[in-house]
Amino acid sequence: MVLKVALIGSGAIGSRVAELLDAGAAPGAELTGVVPRGDTRTGFSFEAALELADVVVECAGVAAVEEFGPRLIAAGKDLLVTSIGALCDASLRKALLEDGPGRTFLTTGALGGLDAITAAGAGGTISRITVESRKLPAALIQPWMDGQTRADLLSATHAVELLRGGPSELIRAFPKSTNVVSALALAAGNWDVVQAVLIADPAAKQTSHHVRAETSLGTFDIRVSNEASPGNPASSALVPHAVVRGLKTLANASGSFI
Ligand SMILES: NC(=O)c1ccc[n+]([C@@H]2O[C@H](COP(=O)([O-])OP(=O)(O)OC[C@H]3O[C@@H](n4cnc5c(N)ncnc54)[C@H](O)[C@@H]3O)[C@@H](O)[C@H]2O)c1
């Protein structure tokens, strides 16, 4: 049976996922349509995705997860989320992960090692996870920053620590940098054990994440340095491939790491 896939969002990640699916990168999965932003009187619509797709992939942002996610799950569809930061919201998390009958899947996205952390959280205890993320200063400019702060950040000649704290501090100050910390909290099954350090580094050639998870079943030290997406310097080129890998597993798990 073919797994029918619809996408919400066709930016850097969504357009690459569409290309990969059309090229047959996920045998057993087929692209049914892409929900455009705004006017849906022509072309594919969210209602069409609801009717025709087996799984809907969100590649559009936190607001789209809030808008479409609960409706998909309530209708019994499966949802694959890229904007994992949306699950920082406890009520949305419940709607997506617990209410059913649809299922919510989370892409491994820009990270590695979530499988080991999930297994350790289920079979043991996790005492602490730290994640140090480094990005170019321009990728970390925020609307709340005043002119001087922005200018200082953009002209910095050395690395600057911008934040040290848990998911709630990160979400308030750097909402677009919450995917990785949310993914780690979800893998751990605990939002209190994750501590993030966010660094603006003018020398950063790639966005990098250094994760250290201390658990009763082992210590995992994971370093990931991602090439930027050609379509969006703030996004990682790996993410569409992680999405397609997930779809391939959903469609035909034989030979997959699960
Ligand atoms: N999990 C991870 O590791 C990870 C890594 C990178 C990015 N992401 C997330 O993936 C998402 C997409 O990233 P991107 O680089 O493709 O961004 P992008 O800005 O290039 O593209 C987003 C697209 O979604 C569209 N869109 C927004 N709201 C929509 C709606 N309601 N309906 C239909 N389309 C809508 C926009 O018009 C845009 O074309 C981001 O929210 C980002 O947080 C996750």
mmCIF file with all atom_site columns, C-alpha atoms and ligand atoms in Angstrom, residues 8-14 35-37 59-61 64 67-68 82-84 107 109-110 179 232 235 239, ligand 1:
data_model
loop_
_atom_site.group_PDB
_atom_site.id
_atom_site.type_symbol
_atom_site.label_atom_id
_atom_site.label_alt_id
_atom_site.label_comp_id
_atom_site.label_asym_id
_atom_site.label_entity_id
_atom_site.label_seq_id
_atom_site.pdbx_PDB_ins_code
_atom_site.Cartn_x
_atom_site.Cartn_y
_atom_site.Cartn_z
_atom_site.occupancy
_atom_site.B_iso_or_equiv
_atom_site.pdbx_formal_charge
_atom_site.auth_seq_id
_atom_site.auth_comp_id
_atom_site.auth_asym_id
_atom_site.auth_atom_id
_atom_site.pdbx_PDB_model_num
ATOM   1  C CA  . ILE A 1 8   ? 2.356  22.066 4.690  1.00 0.00 ? 8   ILE A CA  1
ATOM   2  C CA  . GLY A 1 9   ? 4.998  24.627 3.708  1.00 0.00 ? 9   GLY A CA  1
ATOM   3  C CA  . SER A 1 10  ? 7.235  24.755 0.682  1.00 0.00 ? 10  SER A CA  1
ATOM   4  C CA  . GLY A 1 11  ? 10.202 26.802 1.878  1.00 0.00 ? 11  GLY A CA  1
ATOM   5  C CA  . ALA A 1 12  ? 13.743 25.482 2.236  1.00 0.00 ? 12  ALA A CA  1
ATOM   6  C CA  . ILE A 1 13  ? 12.714 22.196 3.863  1.00 0.00 ? 13  ILE A CA  1
ATOM   7  C CA  . GLY A 1 14  ? 9.316  21.559 2.235  1.00 0.00 ? 14  GLY A CA  1
ATOM   8  C CA  . VAL A 1 35  ? -0.701 23.080 1.063  1.00 0.00 ? 35  VAL A CA  1
ATOM   9  C CA  . PRO A 1 36  ? 0.262  26.652 0.078  1.00 0.00 ? 36  PRO A CA  1
ATOM   10 C CA  . ARG A 1 37  ? 0.245  29.600 2.432  1.00 0.00 ? 37  ARG A CA  1
ATOM   11 C CA  . CYS A 1 59  ? 7.453  22.262 7.299  1.00 0.00 ? 59  CYS A CA  1
ATOM   12 C CA  . ALA A 1 60  ? 5.912  25.682 7.925  1.00 0.00 ? 60  ALA A CA  1
ATOM   13 C CA  . GLY A 1 61  ? 6.552  26.855 11.487 1.00 0.00 ? 61  GLY A CA  1
ATOM   14 C CA  . ALA A 1 64  ? 1.120  26.026 11.425 1.00 0.00 ? 64  ALA A CA  1
ATOM   15 C CA  . GLU A 1 67  ? -3.359 25.755 13.458 1.00 0.00 ? 67  GLU A CA  1
ATOM   16 C CA  . PHE A 1 68  ? -3.400 22.374 11.713 1.00 0.00 ? 68  PHE A CA  1
ATOM   17 C CA  . THR A 1 82  ? 9.543  19.613 11.861 1.00 0.00 ? 82  THR A CA  1
ATOM   18 C CA  . SER A 1 83  ? 8.808  22.680 14.042 1.00 0.00 ? 83  SER A CA  1
ATOM   19 C CA  . ILE A 1 84  ? 9.261  20.700 17.233 1.00 0.00 ? 84  ILE A CA  1
ATOM   20 C CA  . THR A 1 107 ? 11.612 14.441 12.849 1.00 0.00 ? 107 THR A CA  1
ATOM   21 C CA  . GLY A 1 109 ? 15.810 17.049 12.073 1.00 0.00 ? 109 GLY A CA  1
ATOM   22 C CA  . ALA A 1 110 ? 19.189 18.646 12.603 1.00 0.00 ? 110 ALA A CA  1
ATOM   23 C CA  . ASN A 1 179 ? 13.634 22.885 17.921 1.00 0.00 ? 179 ASN A CA  1
ATOM   24 C CA  . ASN A 1 232 ? 17.546 29.294 4.176  1.00 0.00 ? 232 ASN A CA  1
ATOM   25 C CA  . SER A 1 235 ? 17.972 26.041 8.451  1.00 0.00 ? 235 SER A CA  1
ATOM   26 C CA  . VAL A 1 239 ? 16.576 18.330 7.802  1.00 0.00 ? 239 VAL A CA  1
HETATM 27 N N1  . LIG B 2 .   ? 13.604 19.964 13.852 1.00 0.00 ? 1   LIG B N1  1
HETATM 28 C C1  . LIG B 2 .   ? 14.677 20.585 13.384 1.00 0.00 ? 1   LIG B C1  1
HETATM 29 O O1  . LIG B 2 .   ? 15.824 20.209 13.664 1.00 0.00 ? 1   LIG B O1  1
HETATM 30 C C2  . LIG B 2 .   ? 14.507 21.770 12.468 1.00 0.00 ? 1   LIG B C2  1
HETATM 31 C C3  . LIG B 2 .   ? 15.614 22.324 11.824 1.00 0.00 ? 1   LIG B C3  1
HETATM 32 C C4  . LIG B 2 .   ? 15.415 23.394 10.959 1.00 0.00 ? 1   LIG B C4  1
HETATM 33 C C5  . LIG B 2 .   ? 14.146 23.935 10.795 1.00 0.00 ? 1   LIG B C5  1
HETATM 34 N N2  . LIG B 2 .   ? 13.093 23.394 11.456 1.00 0.00 ? 1   LIG B N2  1
HETATM 35 C C6  . LIG B 2 .   ? 11.745 23.962 11.325 1.00 0.00 ? 1   LIG B C6  1
HETATM 36 O O2  . LIG B 2 .   ? 11.230 23.718 10.050 1.00 0.00 ? 1   LIG B O2  1
HETATM 37 C C7  . LIG B 2 .   ? 10.346 24.779 9.688  1.00 0.00 ? 1   LIG B C7  1
HETATM 38 C C8  . LIG B 2 .   ? 10.516 25.105 8.211  1.00 0.00 ? 1   LIG B C8  1
HETATM 39 O O3  . LIG B 2 .   ? 11.865 25.507 7.983  1.00 0.00 ? 1   LIG B O3  1
HETATM 40 P P1  . LIG B 2 .   ? 12.314 26.122 6.581  1.00 0.00 ? 1   LIG B P1  1
HETATM 41 O O4  . LIG B 2 .   ? 13.779 26.292 6.666  1.00 0.00 ? 1   LIG B O4  1
HETATM 42 O O5  . LIG B 2 .   ? 11.715 25.354 5.447  1.00 0.00 ? 1   LIG B O5  1
HETATM 43 O O6  . LIG B 2 .   ? 11.602 27.562 6.652  1.00 0.00 ? 1   LIG B O6  1
HETATM 44 P P2  . LIG B 2 .   ? 11.245 28.520 5.434  1.00 0.00 ? 1   LIG B P2  1
HETATM 45 O O7  . LIG B 2 .   ? 10.989 29.856 6.050  1.00 0.00 ? 1   LIG B O7  1
HETATM 46 O O8  . LIG B 2 .   ? 12.240 28.402 4.339  1.00 0.00 ? 1   LIG B O8  1
HETATM 47 O O9  . LIG B 2 .   ? 9.866  27.929 4.873  1.00 0.00 ? 1   LIG B O9  1
HETATM 48 C C9  . LIG B 2 .   ? 8.673  27.907 5.586  1.00 0.00 ? 1   LIG B C9  1
HETATM 49 C C10 . LIG B 2 .   ? 7.550  27.935 4.548  1.00 0.00 ? 1   LIG B C10 1
HETATM 50 O O10 . LIG B 2 .   ? 6.316  27.655 5.209  1.00 0.00 ? 1   LIG B O10 1
HETATM 51 C C11 . LIG B 2 .   ? 5.330  28.500 4.642  1.00 0.00 ? 1   LIG B C11 1
HETATM 52 N N3  . LIG B 2 .   ? 4.218  28.630 5.587  1.00 0.00 ? 1   LIG B N3  1
HETATM 53 C C12 . LIG B 2 .   ? 4.193  29.274 6.766  1.00 0.00 ? 1   LIG B C12 1
HETATM 54 N N4  . LIG B 2 .   ? 2.970  29.149 7.346  1.00 0.00 ? 1   LIG B N4  1
HETATM 55 C C13 . LIG B 2 .   ? 2.215  28.402 6.505  1.00 0.00 ? 1   LIG B C13 1
HETATM 56 C C14 . LIG B 2 .   ? 0.880  27.942 6.534  1.00 0.00 ? 1   LIG B C14 1
HETATM 57 N N5  . LIG B 2 .   ? 0.070  28.251 7.544  1.00 0.00 ? 1   LIG B N5  1
HETATM 58 N N6  . LIG B 2 .   ? 0.436  27.188 5.512  1.00 0.00 ? 1   LIG B N6  1
HETATM 59 C C15 . LIG B 2 .   ? 1.235  26.874 4.473  1.00 0.00 ? 1   LIG B C15 1
HETATM 60 N N7  . LIG B 2 .   ? 2.531  27.284 4.381  1.00 0.00 ? 1   LIG B N7  1
HETATM 61 C C16 . LIG B 2 .   ? 3.003  28.054 5.386  1.00 0.00 ? 1   LIG B C16 1
HETATM 62 C C17 . LIG B 2 .   ? 6.060  29.803 4.380  1.00 0.00 ? 1   LIG B C17 1
HETATM 63 O O11 . LIG B 2 .   ? 5.377  30.601 3.444  1.00 0.00 ? 1   LIG B O11 1
HETATM 64 C C18 . LIG B 2 .   ? 7.405  29.294 3.865  1.00 0.00 ? 1   LIG B C18 1
HETATM 65 O O12 . LIG B 2 .   ? 7.362  29.082 2.469  1.00 0.00 ? 1   LIG B O12 1
HETATM 66 C C19 . LIG B 2 .   ? 10.697 25.950 10.618 1.00 0.00 ? 1   LIG B C19 1
HETATM 67 O O13 . LIG B 2 .   ? 9.596  26.236 11.438 1.00 0.00 ? 1   LIG B O13 1
HETATM 68 C C20 . LIG B 2 .   ? 11.811 25.473 11.470 1.00 0.00 ? 1   LIG B C20 1
HETATM 69 O O14 . LIG B 2 .   ? 11.655 25.801 12.831 1.00 0.00 ? 1   LIG B O14 1
HETATM 70 C C21 . LIG B 2 .   ? 13.252 22.322 12.270 1.00 0.00 ? 1   LIG B C21 1
#
